[in-house]
Tab-separated table of C-alpha atoms in Angstrom:
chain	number	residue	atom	x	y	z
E	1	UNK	CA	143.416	86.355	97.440
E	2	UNK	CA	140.506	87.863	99.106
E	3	UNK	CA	136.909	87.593	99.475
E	4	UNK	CA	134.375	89.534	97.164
E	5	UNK	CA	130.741	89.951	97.341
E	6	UNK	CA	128.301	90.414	94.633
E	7	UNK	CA	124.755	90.612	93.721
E	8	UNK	CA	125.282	89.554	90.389
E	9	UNK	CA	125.601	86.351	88.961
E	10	UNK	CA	129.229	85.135	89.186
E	11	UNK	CA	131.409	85.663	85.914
E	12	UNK	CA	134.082	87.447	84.542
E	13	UNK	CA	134.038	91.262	84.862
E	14	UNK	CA	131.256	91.219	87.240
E	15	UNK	CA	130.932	93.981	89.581
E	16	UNK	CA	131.822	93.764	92.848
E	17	UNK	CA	129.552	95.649	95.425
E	18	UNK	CA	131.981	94.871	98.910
E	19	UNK	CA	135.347	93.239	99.016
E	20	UNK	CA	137.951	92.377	101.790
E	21	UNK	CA	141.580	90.793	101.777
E	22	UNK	CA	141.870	87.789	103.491
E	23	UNK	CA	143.172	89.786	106.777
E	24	UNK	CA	140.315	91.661	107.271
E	25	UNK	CA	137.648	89.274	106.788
E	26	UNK	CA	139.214	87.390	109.138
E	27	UNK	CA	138.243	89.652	111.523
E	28	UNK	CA	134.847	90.500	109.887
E	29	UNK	CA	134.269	86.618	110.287
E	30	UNK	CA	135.132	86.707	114.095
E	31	UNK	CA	132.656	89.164	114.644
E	32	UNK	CA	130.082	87.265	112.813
E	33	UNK	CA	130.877	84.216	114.993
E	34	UNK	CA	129.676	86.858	117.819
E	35	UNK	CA	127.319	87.839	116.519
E	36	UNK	CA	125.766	84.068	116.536
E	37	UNK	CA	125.522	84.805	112.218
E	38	UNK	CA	128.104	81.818	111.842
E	39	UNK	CA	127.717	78.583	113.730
E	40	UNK	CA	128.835	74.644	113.633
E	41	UNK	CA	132.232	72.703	112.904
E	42	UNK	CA	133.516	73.327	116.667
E	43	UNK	CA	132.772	77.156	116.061
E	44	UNK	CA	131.352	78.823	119.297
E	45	UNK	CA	130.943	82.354	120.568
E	46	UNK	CA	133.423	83.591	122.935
E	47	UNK	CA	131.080	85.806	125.455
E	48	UNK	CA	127.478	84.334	124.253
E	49	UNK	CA	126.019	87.591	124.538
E	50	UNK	CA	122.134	87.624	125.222
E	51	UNK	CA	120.322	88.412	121.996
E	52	UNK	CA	123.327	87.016	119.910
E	53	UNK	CA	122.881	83.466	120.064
E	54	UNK	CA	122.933	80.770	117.097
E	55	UNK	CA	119.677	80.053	116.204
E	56	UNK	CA	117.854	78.594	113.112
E	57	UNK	CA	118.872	81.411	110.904
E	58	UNK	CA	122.148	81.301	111.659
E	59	UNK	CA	124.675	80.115	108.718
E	60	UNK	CA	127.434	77.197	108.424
E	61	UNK	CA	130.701	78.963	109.601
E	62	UNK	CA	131.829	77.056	105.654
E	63	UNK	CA	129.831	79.465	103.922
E	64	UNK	CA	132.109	82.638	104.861
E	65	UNK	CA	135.692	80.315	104.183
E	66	UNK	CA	136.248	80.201	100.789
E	67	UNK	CA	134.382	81.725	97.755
E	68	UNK	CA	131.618	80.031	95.601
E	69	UNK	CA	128.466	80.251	98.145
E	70	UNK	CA	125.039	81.700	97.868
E	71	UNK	CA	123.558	84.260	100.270
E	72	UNK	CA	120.255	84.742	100.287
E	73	UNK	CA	118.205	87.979	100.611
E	74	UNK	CA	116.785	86.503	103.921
E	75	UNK	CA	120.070	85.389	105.537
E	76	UNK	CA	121.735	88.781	104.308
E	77	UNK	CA	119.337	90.891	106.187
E	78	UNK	CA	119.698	88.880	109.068
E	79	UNK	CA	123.584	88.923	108.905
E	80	UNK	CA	123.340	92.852	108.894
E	81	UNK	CA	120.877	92.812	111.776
E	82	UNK	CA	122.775	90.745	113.846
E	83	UNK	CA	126.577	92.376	112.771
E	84	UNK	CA	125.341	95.881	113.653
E	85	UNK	CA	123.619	94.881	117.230
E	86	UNK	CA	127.283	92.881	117.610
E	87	UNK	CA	128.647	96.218	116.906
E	88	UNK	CA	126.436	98.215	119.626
E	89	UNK	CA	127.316	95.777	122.067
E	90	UNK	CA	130.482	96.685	122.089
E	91	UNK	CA	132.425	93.244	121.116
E	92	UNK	CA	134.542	94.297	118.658
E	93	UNK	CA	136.523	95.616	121.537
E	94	UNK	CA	136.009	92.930	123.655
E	95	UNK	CA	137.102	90.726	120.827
E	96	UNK	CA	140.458	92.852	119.872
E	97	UNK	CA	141.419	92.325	123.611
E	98	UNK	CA	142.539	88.827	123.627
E	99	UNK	CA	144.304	89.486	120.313
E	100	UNK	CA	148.385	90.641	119.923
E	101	UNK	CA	148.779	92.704	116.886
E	102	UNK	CA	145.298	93.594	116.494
E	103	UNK	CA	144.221	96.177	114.172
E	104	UNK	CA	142.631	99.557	115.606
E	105	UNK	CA	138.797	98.930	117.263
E	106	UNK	CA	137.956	101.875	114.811
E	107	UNK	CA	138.984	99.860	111.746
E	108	UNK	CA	137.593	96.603	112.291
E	109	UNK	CA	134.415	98.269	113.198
E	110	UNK	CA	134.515	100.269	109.635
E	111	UNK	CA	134.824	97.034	107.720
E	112	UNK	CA	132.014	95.326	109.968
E	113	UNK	CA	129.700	98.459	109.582
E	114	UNK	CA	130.771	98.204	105.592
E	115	UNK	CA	129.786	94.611	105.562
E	116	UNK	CA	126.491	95.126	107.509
E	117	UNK	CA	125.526	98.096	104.750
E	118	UNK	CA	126.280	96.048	101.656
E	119	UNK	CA	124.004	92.784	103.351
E	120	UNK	CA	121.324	95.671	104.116
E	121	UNK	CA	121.713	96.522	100.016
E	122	UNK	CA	121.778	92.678	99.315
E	123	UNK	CA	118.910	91.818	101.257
E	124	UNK	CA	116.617	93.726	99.099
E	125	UNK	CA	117.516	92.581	95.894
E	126	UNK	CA	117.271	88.832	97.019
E	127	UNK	CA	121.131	87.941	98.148
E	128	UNK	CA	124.649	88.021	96.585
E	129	UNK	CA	127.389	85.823	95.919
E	130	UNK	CA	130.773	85.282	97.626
E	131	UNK	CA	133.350	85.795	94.883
């Protein structure tokens, strides 16, 4: 099981622009927790970072667990805004610290900058679907 993302309408066969096993968007997610992207059900940053804070665009942490949700164009550029200035301020490695078995910084960043590009994609064609 995994987690696909597409900017077609779901069905069978359709293409899939960005995917990730369950592992790594585990870690994709934490970063988007960070990145105040995903908020609510007892979900809360770990270092609150000025400039990353929840706010009114921020999503329902339910929307990344689990497949079947809509994304819109709006909320996808705003999830790659906010994932690459999460990125610049350094907390995947901040993040990674507190974590035994971690994968490599370098890695988690690649699939967090791979993630940002395909919402930057998404966000002009009007969104995508979690697959």
């Amino acid at each position: 099981m995994g987690y696909g993302f597409t900017v077609d309408e779901p069905r069978d066969g359709v293409a899939v622009g960005c995917a990730f096993d369950n592992d790594r968007m585990s870690y994709v997610r934490m970063v988007m927790i960070e990145a105040g992207v995903l908020t609510g059900d007892g979900v809360e940053a770990v270092f609150r970072l000025p400039g990353l804070e929840p706010g009114d665009e921020s999503l329902p942490v339910g929307t990344f667990i689990g497949v079947g949700a809509r994304v819109t164009g709006a909320q996808a550029a705003f999830i790659a805004e906010r994932t690459r200035r999460a990125v610049s301020l350094g907390v995947i490695s901040d993040l990674l610290e507190f974590l035994d078995d971690a994968p490599p910084s370098a890695a988690v960043r690649e699939w967090t900058e791979q993630f940002a590009a395909f919402n930057e994609r998404a966000a002009s064609v009007g969104g995508y679907h979690i697959v």
